[in-house]
Coordinates of C-alpha atoms in Angstrom, one line a residue:
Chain A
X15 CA 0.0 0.0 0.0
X16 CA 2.4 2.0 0.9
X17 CA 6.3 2.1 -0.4
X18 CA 9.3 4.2 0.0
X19 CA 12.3 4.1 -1.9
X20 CA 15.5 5.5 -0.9
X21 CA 14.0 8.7 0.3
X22 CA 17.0 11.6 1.1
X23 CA 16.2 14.9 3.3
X24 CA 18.7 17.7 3.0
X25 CA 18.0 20.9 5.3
X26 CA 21.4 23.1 4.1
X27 CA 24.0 20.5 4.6
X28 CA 22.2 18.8 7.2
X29 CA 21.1 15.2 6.0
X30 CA 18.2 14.5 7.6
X31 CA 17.3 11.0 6.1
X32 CA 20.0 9.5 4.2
X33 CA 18.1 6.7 1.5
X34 CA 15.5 5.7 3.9
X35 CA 13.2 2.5 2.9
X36 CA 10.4 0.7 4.4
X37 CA 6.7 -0.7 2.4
X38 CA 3.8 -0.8 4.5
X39 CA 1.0 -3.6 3.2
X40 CA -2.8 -2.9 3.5
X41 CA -4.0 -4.0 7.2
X42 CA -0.9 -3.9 8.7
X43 CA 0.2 -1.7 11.7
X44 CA 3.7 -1.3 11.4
X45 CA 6.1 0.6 14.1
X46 CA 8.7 2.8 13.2
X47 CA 11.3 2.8 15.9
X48 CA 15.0 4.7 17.0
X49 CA 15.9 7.2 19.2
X50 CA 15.6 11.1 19.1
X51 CA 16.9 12.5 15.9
X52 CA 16.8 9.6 14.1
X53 CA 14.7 11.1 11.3
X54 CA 11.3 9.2 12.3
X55 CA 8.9 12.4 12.1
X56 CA 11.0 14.1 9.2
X57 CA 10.5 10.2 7.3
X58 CA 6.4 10.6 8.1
X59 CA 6.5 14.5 6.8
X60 CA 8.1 13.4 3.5
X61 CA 5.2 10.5 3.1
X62 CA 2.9 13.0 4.2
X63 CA 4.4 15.9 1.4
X64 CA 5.3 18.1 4.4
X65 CA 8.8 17.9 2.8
X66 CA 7.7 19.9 -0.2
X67 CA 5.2 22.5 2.1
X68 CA 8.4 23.3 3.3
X69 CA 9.8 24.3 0.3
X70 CA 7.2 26.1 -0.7
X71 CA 7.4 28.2 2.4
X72 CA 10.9 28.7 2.5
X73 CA 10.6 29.9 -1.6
X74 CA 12.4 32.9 -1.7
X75 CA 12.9 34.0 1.6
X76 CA 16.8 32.8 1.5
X77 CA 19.2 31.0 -0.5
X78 CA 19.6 27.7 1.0
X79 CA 17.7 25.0 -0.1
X80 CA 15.3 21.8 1.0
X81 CA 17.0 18.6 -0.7
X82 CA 13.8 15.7 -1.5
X83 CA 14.9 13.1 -3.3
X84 CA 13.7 9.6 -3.4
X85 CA 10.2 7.8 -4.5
X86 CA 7.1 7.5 -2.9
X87 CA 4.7 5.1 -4.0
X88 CA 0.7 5.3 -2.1
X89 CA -1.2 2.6 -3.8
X90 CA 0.6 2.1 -6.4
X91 CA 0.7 6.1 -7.1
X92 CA 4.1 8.8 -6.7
X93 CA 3.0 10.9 -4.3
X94 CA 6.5 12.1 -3.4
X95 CA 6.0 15.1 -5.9
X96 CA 2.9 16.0 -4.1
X97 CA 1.6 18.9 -2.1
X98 CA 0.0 17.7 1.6
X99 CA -3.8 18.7 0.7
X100 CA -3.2 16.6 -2.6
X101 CA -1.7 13.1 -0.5
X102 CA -4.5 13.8 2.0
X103 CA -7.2 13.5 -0.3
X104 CA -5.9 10.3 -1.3
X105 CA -6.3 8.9 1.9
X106 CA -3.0 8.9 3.6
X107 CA -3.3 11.5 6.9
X108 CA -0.6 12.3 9.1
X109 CA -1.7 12.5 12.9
X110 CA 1.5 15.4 14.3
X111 CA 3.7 15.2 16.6
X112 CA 2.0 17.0 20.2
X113 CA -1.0 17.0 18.4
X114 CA -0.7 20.3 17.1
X115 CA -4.3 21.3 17.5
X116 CA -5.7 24.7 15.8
X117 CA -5.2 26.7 19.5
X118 CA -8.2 29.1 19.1
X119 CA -10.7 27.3 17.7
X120 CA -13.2 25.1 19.5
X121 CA -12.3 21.2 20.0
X122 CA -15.5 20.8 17.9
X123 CA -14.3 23.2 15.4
X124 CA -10.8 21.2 15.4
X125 CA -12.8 18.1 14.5
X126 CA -14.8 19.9 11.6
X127 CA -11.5 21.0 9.8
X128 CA -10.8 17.6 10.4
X129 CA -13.8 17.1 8.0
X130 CA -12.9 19.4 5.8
X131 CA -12.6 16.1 2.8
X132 CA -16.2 14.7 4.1
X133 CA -18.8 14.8 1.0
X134 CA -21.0 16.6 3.2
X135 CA -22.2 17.5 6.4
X136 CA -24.1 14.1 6.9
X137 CA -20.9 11.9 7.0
X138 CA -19.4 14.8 9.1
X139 CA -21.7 15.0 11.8
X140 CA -21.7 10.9 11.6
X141 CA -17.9 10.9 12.3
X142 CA -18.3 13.4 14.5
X143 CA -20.4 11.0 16.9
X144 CA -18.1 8.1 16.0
X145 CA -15.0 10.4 17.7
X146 CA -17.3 11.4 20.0
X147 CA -17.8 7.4 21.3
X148 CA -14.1 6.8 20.6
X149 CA -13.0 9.8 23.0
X150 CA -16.1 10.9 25.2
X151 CA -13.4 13.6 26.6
X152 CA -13.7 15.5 23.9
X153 CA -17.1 15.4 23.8
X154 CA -17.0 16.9 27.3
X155 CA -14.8 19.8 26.1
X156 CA -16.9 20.5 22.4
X157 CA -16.8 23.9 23.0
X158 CA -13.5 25.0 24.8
X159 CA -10.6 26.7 23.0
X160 CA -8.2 23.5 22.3
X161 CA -5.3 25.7 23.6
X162 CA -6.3 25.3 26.9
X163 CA -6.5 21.4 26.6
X164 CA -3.9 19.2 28.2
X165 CA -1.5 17.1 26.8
X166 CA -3.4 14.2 26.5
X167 CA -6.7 15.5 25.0
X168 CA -4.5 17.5 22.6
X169 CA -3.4 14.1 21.7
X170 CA -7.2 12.4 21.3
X171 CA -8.2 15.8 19.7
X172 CA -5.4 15.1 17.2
X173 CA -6.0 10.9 17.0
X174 CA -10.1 12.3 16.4
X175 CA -9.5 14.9 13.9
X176 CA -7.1 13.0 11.6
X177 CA -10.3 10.1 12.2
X178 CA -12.7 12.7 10.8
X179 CA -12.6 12.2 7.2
X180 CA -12.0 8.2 7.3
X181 CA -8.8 8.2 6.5
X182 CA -7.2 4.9 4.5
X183 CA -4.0 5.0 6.0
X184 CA -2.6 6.8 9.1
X185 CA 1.1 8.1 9.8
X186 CA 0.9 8.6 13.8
X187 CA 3.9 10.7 15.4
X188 CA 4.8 9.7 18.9
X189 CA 1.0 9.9 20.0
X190 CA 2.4 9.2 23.7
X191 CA 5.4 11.9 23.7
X192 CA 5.2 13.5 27.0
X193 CA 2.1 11.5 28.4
X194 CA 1.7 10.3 31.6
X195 CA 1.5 6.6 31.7
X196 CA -1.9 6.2 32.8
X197 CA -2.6 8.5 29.9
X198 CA -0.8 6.8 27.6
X199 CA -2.0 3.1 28.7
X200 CA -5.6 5.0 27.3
X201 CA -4.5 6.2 24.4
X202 CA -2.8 2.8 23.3
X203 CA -6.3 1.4 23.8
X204 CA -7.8 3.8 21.4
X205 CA -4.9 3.1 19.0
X206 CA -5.7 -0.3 19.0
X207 CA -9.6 0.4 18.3
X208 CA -8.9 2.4 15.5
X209 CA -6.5 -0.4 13.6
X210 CA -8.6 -3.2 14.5
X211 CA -12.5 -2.0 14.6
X212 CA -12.1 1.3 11.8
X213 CA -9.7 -1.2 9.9
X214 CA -7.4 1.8 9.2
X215 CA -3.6 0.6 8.4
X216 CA -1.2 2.5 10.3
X217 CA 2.6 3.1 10.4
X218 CA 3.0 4.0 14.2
X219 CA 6.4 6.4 14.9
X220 CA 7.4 5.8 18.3
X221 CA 10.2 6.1 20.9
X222 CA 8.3 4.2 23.7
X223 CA 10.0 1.1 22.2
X224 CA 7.0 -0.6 24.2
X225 CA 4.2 0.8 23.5
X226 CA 5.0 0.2 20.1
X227 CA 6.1 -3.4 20.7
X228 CA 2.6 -4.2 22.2
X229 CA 0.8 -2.7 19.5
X230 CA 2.5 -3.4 16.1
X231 CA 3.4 -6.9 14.2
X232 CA 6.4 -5.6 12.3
X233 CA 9.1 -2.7 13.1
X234 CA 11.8 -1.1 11.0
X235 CA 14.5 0.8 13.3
X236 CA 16.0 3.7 12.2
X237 CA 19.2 5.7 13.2
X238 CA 20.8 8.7 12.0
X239 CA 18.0 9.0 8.7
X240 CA 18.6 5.4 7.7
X241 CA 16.3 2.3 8.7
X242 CA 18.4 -0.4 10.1
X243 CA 17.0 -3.3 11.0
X244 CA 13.2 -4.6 10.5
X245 CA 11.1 -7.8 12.3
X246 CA 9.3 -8.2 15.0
X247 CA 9.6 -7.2 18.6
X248 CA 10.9 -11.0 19.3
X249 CA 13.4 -10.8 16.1
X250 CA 14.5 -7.4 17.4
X251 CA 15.1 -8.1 20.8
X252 CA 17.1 -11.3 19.9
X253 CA 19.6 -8.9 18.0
X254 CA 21.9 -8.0 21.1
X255 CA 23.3 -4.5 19.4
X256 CA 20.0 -3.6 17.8
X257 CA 18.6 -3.7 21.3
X258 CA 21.6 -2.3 23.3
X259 CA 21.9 0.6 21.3
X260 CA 19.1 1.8 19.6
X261 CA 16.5 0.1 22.1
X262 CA 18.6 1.0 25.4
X263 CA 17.2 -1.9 26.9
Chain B
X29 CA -23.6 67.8 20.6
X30 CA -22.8 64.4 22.1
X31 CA -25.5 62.8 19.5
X32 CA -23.6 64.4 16.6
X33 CA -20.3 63.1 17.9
X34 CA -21.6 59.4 18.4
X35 CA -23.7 59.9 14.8
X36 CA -20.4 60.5 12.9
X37 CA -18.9 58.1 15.1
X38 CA -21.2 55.0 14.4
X39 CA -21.3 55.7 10.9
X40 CA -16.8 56.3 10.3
X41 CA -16.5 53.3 13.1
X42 CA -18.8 50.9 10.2
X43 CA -16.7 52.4 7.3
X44 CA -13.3 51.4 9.4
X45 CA -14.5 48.2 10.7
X46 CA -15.3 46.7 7.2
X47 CA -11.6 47.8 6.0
X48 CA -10.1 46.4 9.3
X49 CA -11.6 43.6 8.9
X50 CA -10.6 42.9 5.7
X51 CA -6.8 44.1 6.5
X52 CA -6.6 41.9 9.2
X53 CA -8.4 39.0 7.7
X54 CA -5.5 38.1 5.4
X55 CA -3.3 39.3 7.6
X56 CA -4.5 36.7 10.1
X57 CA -4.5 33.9 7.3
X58 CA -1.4 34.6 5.2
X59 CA 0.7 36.8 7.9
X60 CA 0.6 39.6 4.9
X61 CA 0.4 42.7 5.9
X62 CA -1.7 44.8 2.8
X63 CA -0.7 48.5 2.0
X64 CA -2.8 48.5 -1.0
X65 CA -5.6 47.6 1.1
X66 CA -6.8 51.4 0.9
X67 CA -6.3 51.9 -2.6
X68 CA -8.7 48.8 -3.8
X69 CA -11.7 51.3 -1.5
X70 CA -10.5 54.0 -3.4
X71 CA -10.6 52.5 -6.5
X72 CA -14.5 51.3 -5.4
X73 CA -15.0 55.0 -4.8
X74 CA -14.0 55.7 -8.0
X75 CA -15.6 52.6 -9.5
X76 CA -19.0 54.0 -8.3
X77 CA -17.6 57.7 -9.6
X78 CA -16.9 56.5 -12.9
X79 CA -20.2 54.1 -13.9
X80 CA -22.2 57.1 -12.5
X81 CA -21.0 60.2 -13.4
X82 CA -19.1 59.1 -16.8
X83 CA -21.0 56.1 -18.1
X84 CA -24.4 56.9 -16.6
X85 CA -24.9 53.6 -15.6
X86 CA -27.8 53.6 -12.9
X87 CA -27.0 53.1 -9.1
X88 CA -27.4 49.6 -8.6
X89 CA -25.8 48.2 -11.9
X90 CA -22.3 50.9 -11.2
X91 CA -22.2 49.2 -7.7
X92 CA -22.4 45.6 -9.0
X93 CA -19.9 46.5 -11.8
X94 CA -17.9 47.9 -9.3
X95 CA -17.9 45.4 -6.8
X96 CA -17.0 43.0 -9.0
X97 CA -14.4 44.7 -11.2
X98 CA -12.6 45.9 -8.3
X99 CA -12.4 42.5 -6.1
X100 CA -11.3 40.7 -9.5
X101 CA -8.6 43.0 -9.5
X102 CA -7.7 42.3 -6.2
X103 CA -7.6 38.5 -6.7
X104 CA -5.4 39.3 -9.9
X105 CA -3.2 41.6 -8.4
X106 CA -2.7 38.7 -5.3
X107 CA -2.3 35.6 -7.8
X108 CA -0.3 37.1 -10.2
X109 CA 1.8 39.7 -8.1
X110 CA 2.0 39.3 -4.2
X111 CA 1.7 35.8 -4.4
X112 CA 5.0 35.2 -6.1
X113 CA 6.8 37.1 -3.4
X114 CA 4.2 35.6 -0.7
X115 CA 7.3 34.2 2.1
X116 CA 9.0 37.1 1.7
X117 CA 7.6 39.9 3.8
X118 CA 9.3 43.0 2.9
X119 CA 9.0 42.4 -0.7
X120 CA 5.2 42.1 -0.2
X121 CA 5.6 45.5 2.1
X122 CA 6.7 47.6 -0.6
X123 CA 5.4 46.1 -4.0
X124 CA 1.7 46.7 -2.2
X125 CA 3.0 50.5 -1.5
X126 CA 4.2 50.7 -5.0
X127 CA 1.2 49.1 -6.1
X128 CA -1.1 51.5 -4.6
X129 CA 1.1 54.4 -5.4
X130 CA 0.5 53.4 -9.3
X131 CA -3.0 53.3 -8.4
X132 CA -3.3 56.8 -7.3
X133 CA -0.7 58.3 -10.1
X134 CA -3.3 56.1 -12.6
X135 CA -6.6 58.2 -11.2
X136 CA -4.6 61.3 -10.6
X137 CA -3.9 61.0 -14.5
X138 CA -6.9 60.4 -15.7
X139 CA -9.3 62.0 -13.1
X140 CA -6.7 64.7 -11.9
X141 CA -6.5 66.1 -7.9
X142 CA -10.1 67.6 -6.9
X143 CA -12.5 65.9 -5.0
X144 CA -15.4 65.1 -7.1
X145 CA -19.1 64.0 -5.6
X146 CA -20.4 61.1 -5.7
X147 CA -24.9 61.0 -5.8
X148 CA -26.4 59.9 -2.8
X149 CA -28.2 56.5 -3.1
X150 CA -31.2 57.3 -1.4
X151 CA -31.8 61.1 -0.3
X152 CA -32.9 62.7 3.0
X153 CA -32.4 62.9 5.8
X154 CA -34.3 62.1 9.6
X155 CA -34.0 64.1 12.4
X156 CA -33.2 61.6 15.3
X157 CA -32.8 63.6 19.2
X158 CA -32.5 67.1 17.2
X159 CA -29.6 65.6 14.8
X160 CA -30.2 65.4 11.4
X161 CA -29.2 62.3 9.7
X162 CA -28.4 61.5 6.1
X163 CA -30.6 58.4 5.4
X164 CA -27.1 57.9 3.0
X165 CA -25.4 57.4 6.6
X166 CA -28.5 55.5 7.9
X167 CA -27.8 53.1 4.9
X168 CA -24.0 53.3 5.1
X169 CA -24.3 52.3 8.8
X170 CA -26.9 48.8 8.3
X171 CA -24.6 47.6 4.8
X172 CA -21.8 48.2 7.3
X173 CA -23.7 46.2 10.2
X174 CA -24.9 43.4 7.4
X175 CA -21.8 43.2 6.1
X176 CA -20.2 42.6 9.2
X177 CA -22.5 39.5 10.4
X178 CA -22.1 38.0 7.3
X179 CA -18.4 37.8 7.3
X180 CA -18.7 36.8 11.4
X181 CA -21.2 34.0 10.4
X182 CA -19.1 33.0 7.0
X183 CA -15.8 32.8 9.5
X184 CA -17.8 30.5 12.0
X185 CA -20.7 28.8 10.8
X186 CA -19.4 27.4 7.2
X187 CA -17.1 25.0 5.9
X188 CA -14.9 28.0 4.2
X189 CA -14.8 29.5 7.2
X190 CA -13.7 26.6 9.4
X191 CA -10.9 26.3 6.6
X192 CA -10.1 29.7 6.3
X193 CA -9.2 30.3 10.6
X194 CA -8.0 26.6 10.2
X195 CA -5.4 28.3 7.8
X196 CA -4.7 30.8 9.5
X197 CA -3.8 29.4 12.5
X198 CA -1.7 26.8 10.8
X199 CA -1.5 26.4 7.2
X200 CA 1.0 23.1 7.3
X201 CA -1.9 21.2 10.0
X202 CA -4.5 22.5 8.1
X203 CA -2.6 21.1 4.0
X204 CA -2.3 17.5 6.4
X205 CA -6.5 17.9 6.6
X206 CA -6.6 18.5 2.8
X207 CA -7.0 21.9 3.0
X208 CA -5.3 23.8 -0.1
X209 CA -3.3 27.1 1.4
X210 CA -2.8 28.7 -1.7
X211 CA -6.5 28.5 -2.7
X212 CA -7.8 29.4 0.7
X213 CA -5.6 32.5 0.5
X214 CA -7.0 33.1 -2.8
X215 CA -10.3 33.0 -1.1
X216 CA -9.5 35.7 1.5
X217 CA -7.9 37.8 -0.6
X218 CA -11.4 38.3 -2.4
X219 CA -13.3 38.3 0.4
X220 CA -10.9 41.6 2.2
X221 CA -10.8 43.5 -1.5
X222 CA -14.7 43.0 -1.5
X223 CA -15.2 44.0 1.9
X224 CA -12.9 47.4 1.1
X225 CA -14.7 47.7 -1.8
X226 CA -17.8 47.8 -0.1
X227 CA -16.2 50.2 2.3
X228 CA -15.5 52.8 -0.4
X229 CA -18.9 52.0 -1.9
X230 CA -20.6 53.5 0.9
X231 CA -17.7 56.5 1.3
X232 CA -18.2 57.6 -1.9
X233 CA -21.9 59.7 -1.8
X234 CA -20.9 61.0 1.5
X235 CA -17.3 62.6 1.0
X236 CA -16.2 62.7 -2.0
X237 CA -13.6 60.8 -4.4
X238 CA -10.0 62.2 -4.6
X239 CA -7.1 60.2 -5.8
X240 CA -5.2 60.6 -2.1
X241 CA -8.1 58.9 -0.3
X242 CA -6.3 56.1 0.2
X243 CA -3.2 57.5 2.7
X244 CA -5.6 58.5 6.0
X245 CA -7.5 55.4 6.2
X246 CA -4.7 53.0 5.7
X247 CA -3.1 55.1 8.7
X248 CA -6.5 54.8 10.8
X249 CA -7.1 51.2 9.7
X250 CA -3.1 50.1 11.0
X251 CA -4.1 51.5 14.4
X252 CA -7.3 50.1 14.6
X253 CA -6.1 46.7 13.7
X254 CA -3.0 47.1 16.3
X255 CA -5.3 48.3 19.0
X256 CA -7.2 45.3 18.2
X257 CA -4.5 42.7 18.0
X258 CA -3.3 41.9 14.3
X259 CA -5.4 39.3 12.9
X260 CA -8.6 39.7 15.4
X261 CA -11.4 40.3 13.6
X262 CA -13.2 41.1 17.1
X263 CA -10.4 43.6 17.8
X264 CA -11.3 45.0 14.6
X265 CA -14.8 45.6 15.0
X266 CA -14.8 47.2 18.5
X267 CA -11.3 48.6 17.5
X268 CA -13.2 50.6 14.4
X269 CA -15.6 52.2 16.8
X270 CA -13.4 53.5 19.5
X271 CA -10.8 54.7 17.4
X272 CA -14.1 56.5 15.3
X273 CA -15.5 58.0 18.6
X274 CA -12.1 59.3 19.7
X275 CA -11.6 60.8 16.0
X276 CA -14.8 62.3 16.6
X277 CA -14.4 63.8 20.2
X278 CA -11.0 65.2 19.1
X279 CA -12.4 67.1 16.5
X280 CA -15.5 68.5 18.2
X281 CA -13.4 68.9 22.0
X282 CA -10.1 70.5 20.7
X283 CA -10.3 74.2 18.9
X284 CA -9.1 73.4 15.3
X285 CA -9.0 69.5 16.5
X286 CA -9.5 68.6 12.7
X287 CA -5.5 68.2 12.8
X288 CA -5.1 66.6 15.6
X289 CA -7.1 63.7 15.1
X290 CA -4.4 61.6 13.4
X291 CA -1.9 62.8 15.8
X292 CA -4.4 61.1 19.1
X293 CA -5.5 57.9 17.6
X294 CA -1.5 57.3 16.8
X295 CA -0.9 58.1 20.4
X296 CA -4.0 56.3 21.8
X297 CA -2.2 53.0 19.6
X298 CA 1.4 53.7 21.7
X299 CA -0.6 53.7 24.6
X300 CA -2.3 50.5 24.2
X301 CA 0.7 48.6 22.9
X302 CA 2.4 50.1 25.8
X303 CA -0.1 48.2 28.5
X304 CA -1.1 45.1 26.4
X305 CA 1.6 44.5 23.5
X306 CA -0.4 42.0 22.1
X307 CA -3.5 44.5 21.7
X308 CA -6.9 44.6 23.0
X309 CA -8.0 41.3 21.9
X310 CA -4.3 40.2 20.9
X311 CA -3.5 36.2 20.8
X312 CA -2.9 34.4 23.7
X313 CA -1.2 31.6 21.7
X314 CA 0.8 33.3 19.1
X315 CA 3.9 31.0 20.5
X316 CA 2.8 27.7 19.3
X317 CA 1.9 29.5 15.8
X318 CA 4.7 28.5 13.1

């Protein structure tokens, strides 16, 4: 469903991801896992064609330059040309790192720019109650500025908004970064809903090497913008270097 | 005297609040601050000047030419002009003063200096507590109030408008939910030329159109949307009437106020930044905005 191919990142001369690969099939919920810095979010910004939004941002404001090279096929499509409104409308929706909600709108309003790709306001208002069951929190706080939220219900305000339109296929950032672990315990519960009962397939980014363990079937590892390894949790904690030094367990 | 103050006062602060809004509307969605803003309302002035006094048209058919004439401009002027140079905010500083700097050299040209009068819509005039009221100002006052609702209700009750604040507030979030930046600026762009254009639609019949009408307002409409807080359109609104009422109460308080006026509301803006650098109704969040 999802396959990338040797994907470079180059902010000035920093090289962010250096040939990155990794295929994600339909159904699957895969975990993408390595420390701080290893290029994880920048990897899910360049499926997601955040790569290219900053580009078009940084156009002519100085000389340096965003490198993006690589393919990116989304069922079967290049996307890796694309612009991130285009890629979403196919399907694919990145859920950000700290949620990133829209701070002065409404946690309802969130959830209806979160609609924005719905046909109309019927299958809105349906998803609507369908996030609403998923995260009764939210439901609770409809009508309070998101900025005041805390870190977790920015989190299930981010998890419900990238629901909202039904995506196909979800790139998740760290959902538990910064999360208590009770928090988090609830939030990997929701996780799980979504993959198994909304059958969405998802390629999970996490540094809580446990949280993705429990969840996902298969994991790539990646370190310093390259994936290293890929298997299971068992296969990976076999490997005594993989784990000593990019699990630190 | 105080009725004729708050009079003049209601009717400038609707004038001002439809071009703050629109000033601070794409300012507030595509962090671009507009200093042709002014000259698209007084190229509507001159819009309704033209199709009246030149081509005869009749009132209603020179204000729908003008509206849309004017506001197809603007989206011209933004696609193929400022939003080339979009990112890079000095370049869209002074290619909108040149731009309206053109404008006003293009009228001055072909309309020369004097100030040249505009009909009044509708005639007349009610006497309301002892003041005597235009029914033009009665008029310009309700557009300005209907106007108003139906951007507030646009901006909160619709799709666009969920999309357009969505933008605003983050453009990159807001592309991951499938929302197109550069048409949603697009979008905005329209709807502030239109609401200027409006703006100097209703100026017109009561003062006058004169190729430097552009320069005071811009001034007026900076410190209202400062006051406010740059990209609130709720600043805006109440912004446009105090500024209006203390415009007002200079002129009619102070012996040969007339001059001063520009001179207090600039002061009344250091004042306010001053106390609350964010403005009146400033952002709380501005640092979690990219």
């Amino acid at each position: 469903m999802l396959e990338v191919k040797n994907v470079i990142v180059r902010y000035d001369t920093a090289t962010i991801l250096d040939g990155a690969s990794l295929t994600v099939e339909k159904g699957e919920l895969v975990g993408l896992i390595g420390p701080n810095g290893a290029g994880k979010t920048t990897l899910l910004r360049a499926i997601a064609g955040l790569i290219n939004w900053d580009r078009e941002i940084l156009r002519g404001t100085r000389k340096s330059d965003v490198t993006f090279e690589g393919s990116i096929e989304f069922e079967g499509e290049r996307i890796d040309k694309l612009s991130a409104f285009e890629i979403a409308k196919k399907g694919l929706q990145l859920c950000p790192q700290m949620g990133r909600p829209f701070v002065e709108m409404s946690v309802k309003d969130n959830l209806l720019a979160g609609a924005y790709l719905c046909k109309n306001r019927k299958e809105a208002d349906e998803s609507l109650v369908k996030v609403y069951e998923l995260f009764p929190r939210l439901k609770e706080r409809e009508k309070q500025q998101s900025g005041t939220l805390s870190g977790g219900e920015r989190q299930m305000l981010a998890v419900g908004r990238s629901l909202m339109r039904r995506p196909k296929f979800m790139l998740v950032d760290e959902p538990s970064s910064g999360l208590a672990p009770k928090i988090k315990d609830d939030l990997f519960k929701r996780v799980e809903e979504i993959y198994h009962e909304l059958g969405v397939t998802i390629l999970l980014a996490e540094q809580d090497i446990s949280f993705a363990f429990s969840l996902s079937k298969r994991n790539y590892v990646m370190s310093r913008g390259h994936i290293i390894a890929q298997g299971t949790a068992q296969e990976l904690l076999k490997d005594e270097t993989i784990r000593k030094t990019y699990l630190g367990m | 005297m105080a009725a004729i103050v708050i009079t003049y006062a209601v009717v400038n602060g609707g004038i001002y609040a439809l071009l703050a809004i629109g000033f601070s509307l794409i300012f507030g969605v595509a962090r671009l601050v507009n200093m042709a803003h002014t000259g698209f309302f007084m190229l509507a002035a001159f819009g309704l000047f033209y199709c009246t006094k030149k081509i005869g048209l009749g009132y209603i058919e020179a204000i729908a030419v003008t509206i849309v004439v004017v506001t197809l401009l603007g989206i011209l002027v933004y696609r193929f002009i400022i939003d080339r140079v979009r990112e890079h905010h000095a370049a869209v500083l002074i290619i909108t003063i040149a731009l309206v700097m053109i404008m006003e050299s293009a009228l001055l040209w072909r309309f020369g200096g004097e100030t040249r009068g505009v009909p009044s819509l509708i005639g007349g005039y009610v006497d309301i507590a002892g003041v005597r009221i235009l029914n033009q100002q009665l008029l310009t006052v309700g557009v300005a109030a209907l106007a108003i609702i139906m951007v507030l209700l646009l901006l909160t009750k619709t799709k666009l408008g969920i999309a357009i604040r969505a933008t605003a507030q983050d453009a990159e979030i807001a592309g991951l939910m499938g929302i197109s930046a550069s048409r949603i600026l697009l979008v905005t762009m329209g709807l502030s030329v239109a609401l200027a254009v409006v703006a100097g639609i209703l100026l017109a019949p009561l003062e006058g159109v004169r190729p430097g009408m552009w320069g005071a307002p811009l001034v007026t409409v900076m410190v209202i949307v400062t006051l406010g807080g740059l990209g609130s359109i709720k600043g805006s609104i109440i912004g446009a009437f105090i500024i209006a009422l203390v415009e007002q109460m200079a002129s009619f308080l102070i012996p040969n106020g007339g001059y001063l006026t520009g001179t207090i509301i600039l002061l009344a803006m250091v004042i306010v930044l001053i106390v609350r650098p964010a403005g009146l109704f400033g952002t709380m969040f501005e640092e979690e905005k990219l």
